[in-house]
Short mmCIF file of C-alpha atoms in Angstrom, two decimals:
data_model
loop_
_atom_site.label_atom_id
_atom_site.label_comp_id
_atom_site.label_asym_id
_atom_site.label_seq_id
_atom_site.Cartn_x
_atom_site.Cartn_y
_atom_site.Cartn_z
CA UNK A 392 0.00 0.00 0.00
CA UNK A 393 3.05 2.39 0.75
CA UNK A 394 5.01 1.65 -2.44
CA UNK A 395 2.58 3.70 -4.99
CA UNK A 396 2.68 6.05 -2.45
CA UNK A 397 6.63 6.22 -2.11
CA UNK A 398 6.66 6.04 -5.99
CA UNK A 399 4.75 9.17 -5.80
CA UNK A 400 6.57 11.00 -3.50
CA UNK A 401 9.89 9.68 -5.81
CA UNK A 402 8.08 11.39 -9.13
CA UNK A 403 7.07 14.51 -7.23
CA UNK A 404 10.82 15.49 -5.84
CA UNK A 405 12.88 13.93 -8.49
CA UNK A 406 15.13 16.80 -9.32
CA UNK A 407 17.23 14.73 -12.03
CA UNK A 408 14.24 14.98 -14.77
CA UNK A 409 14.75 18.88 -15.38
CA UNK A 410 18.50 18.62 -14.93
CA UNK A 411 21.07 20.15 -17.26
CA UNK A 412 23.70 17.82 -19.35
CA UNK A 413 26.59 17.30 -16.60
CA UNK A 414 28.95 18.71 -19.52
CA UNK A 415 27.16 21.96 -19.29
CA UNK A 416 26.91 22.10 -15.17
CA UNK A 417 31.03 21.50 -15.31
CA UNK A 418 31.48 24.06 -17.53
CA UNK A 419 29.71 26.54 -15.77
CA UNK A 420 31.21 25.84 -12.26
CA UNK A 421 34.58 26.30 -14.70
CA UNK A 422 33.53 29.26 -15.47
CA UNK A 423 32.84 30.97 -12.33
CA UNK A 424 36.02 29.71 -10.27
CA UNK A 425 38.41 31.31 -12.53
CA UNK A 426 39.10 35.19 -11.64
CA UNK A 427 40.18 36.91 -14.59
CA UNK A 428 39.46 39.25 -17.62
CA UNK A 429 35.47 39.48 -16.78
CA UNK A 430 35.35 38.29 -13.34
CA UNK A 431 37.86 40.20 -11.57
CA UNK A 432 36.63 43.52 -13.46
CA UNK A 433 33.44 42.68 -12.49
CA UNK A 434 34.71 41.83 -8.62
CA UNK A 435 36.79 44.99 -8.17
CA UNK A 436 33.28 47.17 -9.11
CA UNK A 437 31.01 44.97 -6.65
CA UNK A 438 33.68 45.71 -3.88
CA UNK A 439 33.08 49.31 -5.05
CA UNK A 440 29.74 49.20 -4.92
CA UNK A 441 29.08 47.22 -1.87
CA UNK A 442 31.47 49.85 -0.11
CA UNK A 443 29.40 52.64 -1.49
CA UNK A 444 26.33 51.48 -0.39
CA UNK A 445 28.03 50.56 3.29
CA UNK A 446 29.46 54.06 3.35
CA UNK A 447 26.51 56.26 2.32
CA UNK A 448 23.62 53.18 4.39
CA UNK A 449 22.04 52.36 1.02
CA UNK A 450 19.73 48.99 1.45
CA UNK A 451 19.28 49.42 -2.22
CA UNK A 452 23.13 49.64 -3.43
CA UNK A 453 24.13 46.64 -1.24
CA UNK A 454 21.67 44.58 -2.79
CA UNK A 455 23.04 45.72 -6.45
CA UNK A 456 26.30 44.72 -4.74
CA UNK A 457 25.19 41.41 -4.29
CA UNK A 458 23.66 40.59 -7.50
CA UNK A 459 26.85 41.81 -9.68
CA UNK A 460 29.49 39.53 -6.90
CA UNK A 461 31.05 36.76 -8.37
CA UNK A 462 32.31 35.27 -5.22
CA UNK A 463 29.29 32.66 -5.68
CA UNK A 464 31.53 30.81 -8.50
CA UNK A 465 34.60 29.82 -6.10
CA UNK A 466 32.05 28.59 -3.42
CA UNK A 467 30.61 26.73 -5.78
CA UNK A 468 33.47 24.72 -7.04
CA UNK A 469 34.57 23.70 -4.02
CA UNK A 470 31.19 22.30 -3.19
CA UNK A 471 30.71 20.66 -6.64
CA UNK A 472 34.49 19.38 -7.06
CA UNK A 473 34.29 17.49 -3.66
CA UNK A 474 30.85 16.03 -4.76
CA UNK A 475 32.20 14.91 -7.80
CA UNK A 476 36.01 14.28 -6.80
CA UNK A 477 37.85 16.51 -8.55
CA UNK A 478 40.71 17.82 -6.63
CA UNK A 479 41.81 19.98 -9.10
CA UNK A 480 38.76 22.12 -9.00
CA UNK A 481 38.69 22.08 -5.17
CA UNK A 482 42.15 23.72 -5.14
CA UNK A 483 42.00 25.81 -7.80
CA UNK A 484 38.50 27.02 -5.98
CA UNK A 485 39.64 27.47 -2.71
CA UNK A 486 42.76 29.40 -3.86
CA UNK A 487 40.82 31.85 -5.92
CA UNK A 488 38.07 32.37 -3.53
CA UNK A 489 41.04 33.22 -0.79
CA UNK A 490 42.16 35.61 -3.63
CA UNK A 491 38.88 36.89 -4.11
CA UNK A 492 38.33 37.31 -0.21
CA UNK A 493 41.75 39.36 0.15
CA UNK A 494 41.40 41.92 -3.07
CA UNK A 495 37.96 42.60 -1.24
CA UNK A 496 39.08 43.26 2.20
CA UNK A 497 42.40 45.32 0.79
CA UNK A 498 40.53 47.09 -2.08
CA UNK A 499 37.16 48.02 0.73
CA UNK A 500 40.09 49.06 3.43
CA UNK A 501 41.68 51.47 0.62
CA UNK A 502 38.04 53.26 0.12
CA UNK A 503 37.36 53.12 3.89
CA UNK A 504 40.99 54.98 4.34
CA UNK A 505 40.03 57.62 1.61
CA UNK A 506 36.04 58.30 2.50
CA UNK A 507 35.25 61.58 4.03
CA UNK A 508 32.08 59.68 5.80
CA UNK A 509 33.35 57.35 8.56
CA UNK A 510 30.23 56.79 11.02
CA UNK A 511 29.45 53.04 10.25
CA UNK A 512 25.36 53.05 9.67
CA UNK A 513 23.17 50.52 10.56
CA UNK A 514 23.62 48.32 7.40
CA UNK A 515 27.27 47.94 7.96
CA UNK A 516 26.42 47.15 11.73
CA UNK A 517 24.37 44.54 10.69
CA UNK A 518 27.70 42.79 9.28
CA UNK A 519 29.38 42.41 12.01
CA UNK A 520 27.62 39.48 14.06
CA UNK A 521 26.62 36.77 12.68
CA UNK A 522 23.63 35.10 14.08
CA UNK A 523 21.51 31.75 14.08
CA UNK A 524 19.34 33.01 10.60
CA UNK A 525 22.62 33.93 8.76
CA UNK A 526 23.69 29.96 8.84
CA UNK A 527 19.81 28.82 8.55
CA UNK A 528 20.03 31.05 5.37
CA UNK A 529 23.46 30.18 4.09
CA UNK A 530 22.59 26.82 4.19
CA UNK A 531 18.40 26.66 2.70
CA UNK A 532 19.52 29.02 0.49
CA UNK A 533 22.92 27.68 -0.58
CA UNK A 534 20.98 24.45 -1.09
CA UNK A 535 18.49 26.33 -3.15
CA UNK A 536 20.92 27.83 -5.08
CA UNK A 537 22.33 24.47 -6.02
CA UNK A 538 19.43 23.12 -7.27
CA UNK A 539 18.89 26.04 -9.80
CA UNK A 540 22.35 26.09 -10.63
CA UNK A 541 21.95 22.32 -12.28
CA UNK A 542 18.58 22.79 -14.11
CA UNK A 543 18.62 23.38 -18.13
CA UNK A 544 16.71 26.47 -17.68
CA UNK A 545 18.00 29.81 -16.15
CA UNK A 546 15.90 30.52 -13.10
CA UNK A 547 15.91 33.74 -10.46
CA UNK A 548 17.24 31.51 -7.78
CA UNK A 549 21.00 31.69 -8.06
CA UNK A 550 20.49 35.44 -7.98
CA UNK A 551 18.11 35.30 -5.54
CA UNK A 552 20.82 33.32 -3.16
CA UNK A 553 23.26 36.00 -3.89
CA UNK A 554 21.39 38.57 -2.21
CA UNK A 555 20.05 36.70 0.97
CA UNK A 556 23.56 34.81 1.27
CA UNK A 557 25.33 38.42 1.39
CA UNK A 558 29.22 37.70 0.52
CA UNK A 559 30.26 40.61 -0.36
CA UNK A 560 28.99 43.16 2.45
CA UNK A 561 30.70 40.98 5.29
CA UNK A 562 34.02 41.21 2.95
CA UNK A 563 33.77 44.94 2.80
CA UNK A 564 32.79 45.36 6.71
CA UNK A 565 36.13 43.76 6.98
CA UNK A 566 37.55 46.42 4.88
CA UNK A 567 36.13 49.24 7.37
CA UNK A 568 37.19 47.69 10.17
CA UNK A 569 40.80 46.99 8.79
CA UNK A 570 40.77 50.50 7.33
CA UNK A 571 39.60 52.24 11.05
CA UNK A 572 41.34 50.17 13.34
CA UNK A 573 37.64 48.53 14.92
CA UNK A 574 39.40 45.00 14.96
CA UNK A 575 35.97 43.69 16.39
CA UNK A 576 34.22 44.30 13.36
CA UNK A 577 36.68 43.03 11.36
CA UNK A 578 36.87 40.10 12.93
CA UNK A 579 32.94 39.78 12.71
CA UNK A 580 32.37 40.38 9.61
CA UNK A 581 35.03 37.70 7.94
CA UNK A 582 33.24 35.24 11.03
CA UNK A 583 30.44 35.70 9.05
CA UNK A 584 31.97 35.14 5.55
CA UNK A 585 33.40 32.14 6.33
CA UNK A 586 29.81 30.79 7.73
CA UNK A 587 28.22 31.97 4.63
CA UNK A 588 30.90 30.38 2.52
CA UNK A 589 30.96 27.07 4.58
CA UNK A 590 27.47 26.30 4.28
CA UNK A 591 26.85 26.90 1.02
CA UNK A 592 29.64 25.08 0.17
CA UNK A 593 28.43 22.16 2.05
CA UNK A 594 25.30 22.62 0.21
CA UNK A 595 26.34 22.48 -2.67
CA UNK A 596 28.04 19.01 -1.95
CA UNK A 597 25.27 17.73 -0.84
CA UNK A 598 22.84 18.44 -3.64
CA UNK A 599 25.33 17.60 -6.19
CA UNK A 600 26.41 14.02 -4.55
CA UNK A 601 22.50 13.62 -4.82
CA UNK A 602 22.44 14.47 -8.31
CA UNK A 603 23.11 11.38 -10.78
CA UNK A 604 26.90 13.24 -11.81
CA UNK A 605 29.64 11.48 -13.29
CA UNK A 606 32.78 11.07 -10.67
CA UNK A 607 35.86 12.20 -11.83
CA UNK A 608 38.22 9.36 -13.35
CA UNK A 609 41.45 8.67 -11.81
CA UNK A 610 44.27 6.29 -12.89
CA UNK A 611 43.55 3.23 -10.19
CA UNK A 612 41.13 2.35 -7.51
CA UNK A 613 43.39 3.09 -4.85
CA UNK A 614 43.93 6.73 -6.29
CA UNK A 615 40.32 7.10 -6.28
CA UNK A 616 39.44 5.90 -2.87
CA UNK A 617 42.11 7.69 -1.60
CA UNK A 618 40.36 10.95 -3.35
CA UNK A 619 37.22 9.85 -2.04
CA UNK A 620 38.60 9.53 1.88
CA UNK A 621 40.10 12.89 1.61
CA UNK A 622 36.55 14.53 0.34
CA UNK A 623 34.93 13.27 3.31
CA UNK A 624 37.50 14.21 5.83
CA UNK A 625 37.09 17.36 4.29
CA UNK A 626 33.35 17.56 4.40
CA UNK A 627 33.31 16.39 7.68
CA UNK A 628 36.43 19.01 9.03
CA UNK A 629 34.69 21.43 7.26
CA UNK A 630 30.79 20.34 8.56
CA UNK A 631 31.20 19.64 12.27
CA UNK A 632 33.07 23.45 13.38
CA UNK A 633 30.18 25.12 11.51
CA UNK A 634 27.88 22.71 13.11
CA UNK A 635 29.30 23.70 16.55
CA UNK A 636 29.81 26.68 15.69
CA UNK A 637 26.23 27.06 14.22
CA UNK A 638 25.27 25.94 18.00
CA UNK A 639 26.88 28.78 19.86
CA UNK A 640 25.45 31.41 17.43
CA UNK A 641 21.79 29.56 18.25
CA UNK A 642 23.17 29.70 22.29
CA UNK A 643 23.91 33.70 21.43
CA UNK A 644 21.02 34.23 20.09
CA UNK A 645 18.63 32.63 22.42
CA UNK A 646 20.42 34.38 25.51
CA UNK A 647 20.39 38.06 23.44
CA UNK A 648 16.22 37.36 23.16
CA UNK A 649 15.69 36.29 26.30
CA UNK A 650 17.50 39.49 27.64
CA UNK A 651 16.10 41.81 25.93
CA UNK A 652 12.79 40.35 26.83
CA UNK A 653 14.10 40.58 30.22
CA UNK A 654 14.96 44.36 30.21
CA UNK A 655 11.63 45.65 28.68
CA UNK A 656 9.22 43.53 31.16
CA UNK A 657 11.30 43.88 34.45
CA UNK A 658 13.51 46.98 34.05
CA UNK A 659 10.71 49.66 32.37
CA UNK A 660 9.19 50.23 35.66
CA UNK A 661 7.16 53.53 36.52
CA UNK A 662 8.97 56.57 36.63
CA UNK A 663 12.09 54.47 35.69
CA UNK A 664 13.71 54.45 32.05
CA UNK A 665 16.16 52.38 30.34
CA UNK A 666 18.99 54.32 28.20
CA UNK A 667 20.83 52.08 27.15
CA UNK A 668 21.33 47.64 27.80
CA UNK A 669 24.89 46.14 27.02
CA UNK A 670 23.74 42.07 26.79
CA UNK A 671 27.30 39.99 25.69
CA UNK A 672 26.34 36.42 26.01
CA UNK A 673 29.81 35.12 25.59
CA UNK A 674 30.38 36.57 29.10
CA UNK A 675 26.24 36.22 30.23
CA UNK A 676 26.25 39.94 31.62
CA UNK A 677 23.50 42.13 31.24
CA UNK A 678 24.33 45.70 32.02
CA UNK A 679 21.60 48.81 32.09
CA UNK A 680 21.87 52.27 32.56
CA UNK A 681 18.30 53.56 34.31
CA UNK A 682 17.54 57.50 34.43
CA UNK A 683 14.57 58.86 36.71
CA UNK A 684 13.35 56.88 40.01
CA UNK A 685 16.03 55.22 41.33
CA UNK A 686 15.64 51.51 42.40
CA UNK A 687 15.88 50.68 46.27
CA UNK A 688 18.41 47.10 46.32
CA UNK A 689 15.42 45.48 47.65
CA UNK A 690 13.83 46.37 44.51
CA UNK A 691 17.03 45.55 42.80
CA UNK A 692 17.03 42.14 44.37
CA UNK A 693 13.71 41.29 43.47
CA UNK A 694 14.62 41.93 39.68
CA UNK A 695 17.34 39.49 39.65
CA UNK A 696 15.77 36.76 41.02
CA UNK A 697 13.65 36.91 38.18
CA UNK A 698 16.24 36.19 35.75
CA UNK A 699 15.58 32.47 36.66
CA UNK A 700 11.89 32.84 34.94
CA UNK A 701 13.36 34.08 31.61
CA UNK A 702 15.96 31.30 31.50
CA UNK A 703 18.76 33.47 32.63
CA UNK A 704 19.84 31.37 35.79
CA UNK A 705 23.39 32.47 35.34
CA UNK A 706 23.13 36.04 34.02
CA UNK A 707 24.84 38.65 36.03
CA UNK A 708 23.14 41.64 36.12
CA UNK A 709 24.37 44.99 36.27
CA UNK A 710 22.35 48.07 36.87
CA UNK A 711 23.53 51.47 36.59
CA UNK A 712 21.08 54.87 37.96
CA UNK A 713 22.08 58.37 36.84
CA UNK A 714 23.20 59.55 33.94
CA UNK A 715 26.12 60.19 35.76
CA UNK A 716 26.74 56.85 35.00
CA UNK A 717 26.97 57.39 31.13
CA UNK A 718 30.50 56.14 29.89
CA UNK A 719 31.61 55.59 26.35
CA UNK A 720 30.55 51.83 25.56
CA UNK A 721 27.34 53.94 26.67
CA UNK A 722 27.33 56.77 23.94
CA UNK A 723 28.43 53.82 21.31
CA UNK A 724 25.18 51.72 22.17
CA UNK A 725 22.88 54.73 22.19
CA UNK A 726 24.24 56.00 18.86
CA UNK A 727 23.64 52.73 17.45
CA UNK A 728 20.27 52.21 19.16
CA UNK A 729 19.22 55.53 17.44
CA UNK A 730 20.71 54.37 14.35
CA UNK A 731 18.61 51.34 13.75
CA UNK A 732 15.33 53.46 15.58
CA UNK A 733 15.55 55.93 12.84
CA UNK A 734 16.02 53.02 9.85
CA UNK A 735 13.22 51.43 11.41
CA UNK A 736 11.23 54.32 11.08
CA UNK A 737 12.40 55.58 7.61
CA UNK A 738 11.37 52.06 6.22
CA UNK A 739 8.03 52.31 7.75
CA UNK A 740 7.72 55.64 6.52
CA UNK A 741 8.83 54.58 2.54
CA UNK A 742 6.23 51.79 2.58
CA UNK A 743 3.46 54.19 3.60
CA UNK A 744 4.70 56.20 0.35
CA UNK A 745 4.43 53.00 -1.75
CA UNK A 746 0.70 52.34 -0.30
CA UNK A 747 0.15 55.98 -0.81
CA UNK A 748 1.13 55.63 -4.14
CA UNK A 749 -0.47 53.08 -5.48
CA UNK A 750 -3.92 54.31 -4.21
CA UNK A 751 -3.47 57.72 -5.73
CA UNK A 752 -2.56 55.94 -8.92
CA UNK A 753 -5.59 53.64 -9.03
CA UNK A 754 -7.59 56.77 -7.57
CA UNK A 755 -6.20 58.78 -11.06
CA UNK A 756 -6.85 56.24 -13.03
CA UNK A 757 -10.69 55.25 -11.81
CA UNK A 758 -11.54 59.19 -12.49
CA UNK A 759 -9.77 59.08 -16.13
CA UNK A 760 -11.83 56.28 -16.62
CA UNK A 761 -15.33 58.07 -15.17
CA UNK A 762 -14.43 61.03 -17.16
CA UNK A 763 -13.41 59.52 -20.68
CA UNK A 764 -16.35 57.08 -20.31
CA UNK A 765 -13.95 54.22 -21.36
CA UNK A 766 -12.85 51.29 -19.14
CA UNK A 767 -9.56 51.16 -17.59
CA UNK A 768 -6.08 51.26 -20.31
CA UNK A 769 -5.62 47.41 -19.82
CA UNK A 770 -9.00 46.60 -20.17
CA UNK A 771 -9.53 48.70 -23.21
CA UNK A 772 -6.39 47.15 -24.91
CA UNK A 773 -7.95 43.33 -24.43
CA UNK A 774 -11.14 44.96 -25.58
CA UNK A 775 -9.42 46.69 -28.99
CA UNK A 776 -6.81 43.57 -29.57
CA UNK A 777 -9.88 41.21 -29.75
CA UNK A 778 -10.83 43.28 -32.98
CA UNK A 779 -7.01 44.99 -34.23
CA UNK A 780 -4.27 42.11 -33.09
CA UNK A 781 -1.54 44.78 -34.29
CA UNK A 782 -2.27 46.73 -31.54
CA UNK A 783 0.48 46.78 -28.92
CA UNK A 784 0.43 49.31 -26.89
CA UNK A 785 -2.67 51.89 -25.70
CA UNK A 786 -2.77 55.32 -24.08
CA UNK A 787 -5.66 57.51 -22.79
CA UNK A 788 -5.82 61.05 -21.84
CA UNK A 789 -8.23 63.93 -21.69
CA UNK A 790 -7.83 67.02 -24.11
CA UNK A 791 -9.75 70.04 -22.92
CA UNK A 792 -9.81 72.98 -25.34
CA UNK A 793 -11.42 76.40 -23.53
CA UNK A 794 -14.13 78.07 -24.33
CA UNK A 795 -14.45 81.67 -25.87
CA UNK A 796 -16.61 83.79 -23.21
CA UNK A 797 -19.17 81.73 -21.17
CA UNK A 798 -19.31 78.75 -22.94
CA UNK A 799 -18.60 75.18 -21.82
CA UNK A 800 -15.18 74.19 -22.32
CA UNK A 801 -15.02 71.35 -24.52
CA UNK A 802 -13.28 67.83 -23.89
CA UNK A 803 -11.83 65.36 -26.28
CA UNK A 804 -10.75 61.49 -25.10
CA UNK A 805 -7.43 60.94 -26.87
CA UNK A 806 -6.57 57.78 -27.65
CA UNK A 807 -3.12 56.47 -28.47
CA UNK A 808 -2.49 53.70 -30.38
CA UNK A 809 0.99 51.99 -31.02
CA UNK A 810 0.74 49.33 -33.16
CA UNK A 811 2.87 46.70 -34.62
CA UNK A 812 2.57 47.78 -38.74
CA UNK A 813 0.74 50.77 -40.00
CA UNK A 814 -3.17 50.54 -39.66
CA UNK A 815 -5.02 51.13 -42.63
CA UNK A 816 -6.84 54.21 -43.07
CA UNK A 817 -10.20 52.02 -42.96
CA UNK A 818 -9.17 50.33 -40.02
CA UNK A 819 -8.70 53.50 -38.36
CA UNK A 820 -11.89 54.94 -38.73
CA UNK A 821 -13.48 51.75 -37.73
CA UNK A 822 -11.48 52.09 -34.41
CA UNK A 823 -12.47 55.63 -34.29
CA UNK A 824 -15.93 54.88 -34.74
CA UNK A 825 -15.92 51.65 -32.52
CA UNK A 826 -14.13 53.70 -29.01
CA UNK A 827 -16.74 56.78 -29.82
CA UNK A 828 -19.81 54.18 -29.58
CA UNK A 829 -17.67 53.00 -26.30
CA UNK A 830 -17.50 56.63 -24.94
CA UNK A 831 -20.53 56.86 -24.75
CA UNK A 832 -20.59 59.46 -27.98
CA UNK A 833 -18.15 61.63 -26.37
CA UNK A 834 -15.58 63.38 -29.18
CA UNK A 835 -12.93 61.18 -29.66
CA UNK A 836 -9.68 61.29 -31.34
CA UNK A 837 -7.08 58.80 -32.19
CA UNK A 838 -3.69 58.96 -32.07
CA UNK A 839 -1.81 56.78 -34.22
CA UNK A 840 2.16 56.43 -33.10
CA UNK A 841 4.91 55.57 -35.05
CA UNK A 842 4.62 51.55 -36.13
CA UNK A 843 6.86 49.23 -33.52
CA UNK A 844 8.96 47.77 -35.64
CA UNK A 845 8.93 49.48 -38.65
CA UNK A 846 11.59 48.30 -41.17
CA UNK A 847 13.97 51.20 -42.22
CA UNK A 848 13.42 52.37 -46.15
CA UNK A 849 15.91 50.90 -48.73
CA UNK A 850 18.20 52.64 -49.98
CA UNK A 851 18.72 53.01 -53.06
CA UNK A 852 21.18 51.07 -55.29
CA UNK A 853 24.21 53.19 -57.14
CA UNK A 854 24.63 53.40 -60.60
CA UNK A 855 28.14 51.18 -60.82
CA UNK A 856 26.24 48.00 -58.49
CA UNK A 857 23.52 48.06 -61.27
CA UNK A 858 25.50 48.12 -64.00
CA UNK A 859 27.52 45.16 -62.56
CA UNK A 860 24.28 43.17 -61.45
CA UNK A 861 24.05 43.66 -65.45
CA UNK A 862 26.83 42.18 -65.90
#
């Protein structure tokens, strides 16, 4: 009763029936490892980029950063040339990708040392830490990416892993922090890159060994199980740190949450504010500066037994009244907590625009359509191509011409019509006719534009080519 079912299941994620010839999926990965001519031009203006956009706190730049990197190809080889035993390709990836990795630390530290803006914004804060969704998403969306990289047809996925992998920003964090002496987020940031590039690495290898791939040929068995030993001592070298360390990012995390759930439920009491928390988890201190009431150490007291309830049974806590108390790990933390307050806010504030937006666009449209007496642009075009196929592309607008003394001003619908040869002149007026009956009689006048792919006018053959076509 199970096997039909398990046959189903079989047919339904079978992901060799869409795959691409392995000659083409080697080729590619080829292609991407090597760093030269295209791909190191096109590296050395994502590092730009990607240091731009850090620099100036540009979402939108980083992201373009991210879909021009090439730094997916070397991560890519070393997963797929371990799958398939190739030890050539693992070297030559691993060597490049360490190329790759230095040119962008040395080439973001050279911008970061030349910059007139230094403050480091919210976006390149967010580099610096690595936490337990950056390896969930290395390593779902490495996998992902692996998939779509091995299918005939071009998909959006490989780009899409590009931008919620992030390579490149961590790589140019570095740079900053190499550049301005902040060794912490230098060391942060290439923490993170080399999670990023672990896991998608080790997705990649596991995908591809999944994949029906040819093995790479060697000259005797013992070569090849040799080859094949080393792999998996690599795969398992490289797995089990990034597993553990994948578990003290998860232990980080969890401890961060829990304290900051902590602080808001136990520490914002009446007359008593918070100005700024310090939670490190490595050391399990929580440390607040409180303005206003002060806290009797009864009070006190009765706060940190309550650490037990939020799973903080260790935690020491350290609390700090008066701004007296302000010191400069305190100024840091407030800057930033401002910092990510006001990108918080200026994100909310651009999506009200979009919804804004849209509305008074659909509101502009609805009363162009209630004036005109003709349905909405896209409905009219299905309405007019069911009758004219040429027609490509439609436009409506109001023409009002003003009236001499106190009469009515006068208003025309225009029409335009782009179209994919010239209409006939009968055709025309048949369309004119046709939208005037759909107005409602209103005056209406079309536009005809310029055909969409006119061809250009011969030219006309010289006297000496015709008398040799004579010939």
């Amino acid at each position: 009763m199970n096997v039909p079912f398990l046959r189903w299941l079989r047919a339904r994620f079978d992901l060799a029936h869409d795959m691409a010839d392995p000659a083409e999926i080697v080729a590619d990965v080829e292609a991407g490892i090597a760093f030269k001519g295209t791909n190191l031009w096109v590296l050395f203006f994502a590092i730009l980029v990607a240091s731009v956009g850090l620099n100036v706190n540009s979402t939108a730049v980083i992201i373009g950063a991210m879909l021009i990197s090439p730094l997916m190809g070397p991560i890519v080889g070393v997963g797929f040339g371990a799958a398939t035993s190739d030890v050539d390709m693992v070297r030559r990836g691993l060597k490049n990708l360490s190329i790759a990795a230095g040119l962008s630390v040395l080439v973001s530290a050279l911008y970061f040392s030349f910059t007139p803006l230094t403050d480091a914004g919210s976006e390149l804060l967010a580099r610096t830490q690595p936490t337990t969704w950056d390896v969930a998403i290395a390593l779902f969306g490495g996998a992902a990416g692996a998939i779509g990289f091995t299918r005939r047809e071009v998909s959006n996925v490989v780009p899409g892993v590009s931008i919620a992998t992030a390579l490149m920003p961590p790589l140019c964090t570095a740079g900053y922090g190499l550049a301005t002496a902040h060794w912490a987020f230098m060391a942060g940031a290439l923490y993170l890159f080399c999670l990023n590039a672990a896991f998608i690495s080790l997705a990649m290898f596991l995908v591809a060994r999944i994949l029906p791939l040819p093995q790479h040929a060697f000259e005797n068995r013992r070569q090849a199980r040799r080859a094949k030993l080393l792999f998996w001592a690599v795969a398992v070298l490289t797995a089990v740190p990034s597993v553990y360390l994948a578990a003290r990012i998860v232990q980080r995390t969890t401890f961060e949450h829990n304290a900051q759930r902590f602080v808001d439920e136990e520490l914002n009491l009446p007359g008593a504010y918070v100005v700024t928390r310090r939670i490190e988890a490595d050391k399990r201190t929580i440390n607040v500066l409180l303005t206003g009431r002060l806290l009797t150490p009864a009070q006190l007291r009765g706060i940190r037994a309550r650490l037990a309830a939020y799973r903080l049974p260790r935690a020491q806590l350290t609390v700090r009244q008066g701004l007296a108390q302000l010191d400069s790990a305190d100024a840091r933390a407030l800057r930033t907590s401002l910092l990510e307050d006001l990108r918080s806010r200026n994100e909310q504030t651009m999506a009200g625009y979009d919804t804004r937006l849209a509305q008074l666009q659909q509101l502009l449209a609805q009363q162009a359509a209630d004036h005109t007496g003709l349905p909405a642009p896209e409905t009219l075009l299905r309405e007019v191509q069911a009758e004219h196929p040429t027609v490509r592309q439609l436009g409506l607008s109001r023409l009002v011409q003003p009236a001499a003394d106190s009469l009515r001003a006068d208003t025309t619908v225009v029409v335009a019509v782009r179209t994919a040869r010239p209409l006939p002149a009968t055709e025309a007026q048949r369309l004119t006719q046709w939208l005037a009956a759909r107005a409602g009689r209103q005056p209406v006048r079309l536009l005809l534009e310029p055909a969409a792919q006119d061809a250009p006018p011969a030219r006309p053959v010289p006297p000496r080519q015709q008398r040799a076509g004579r010939r």
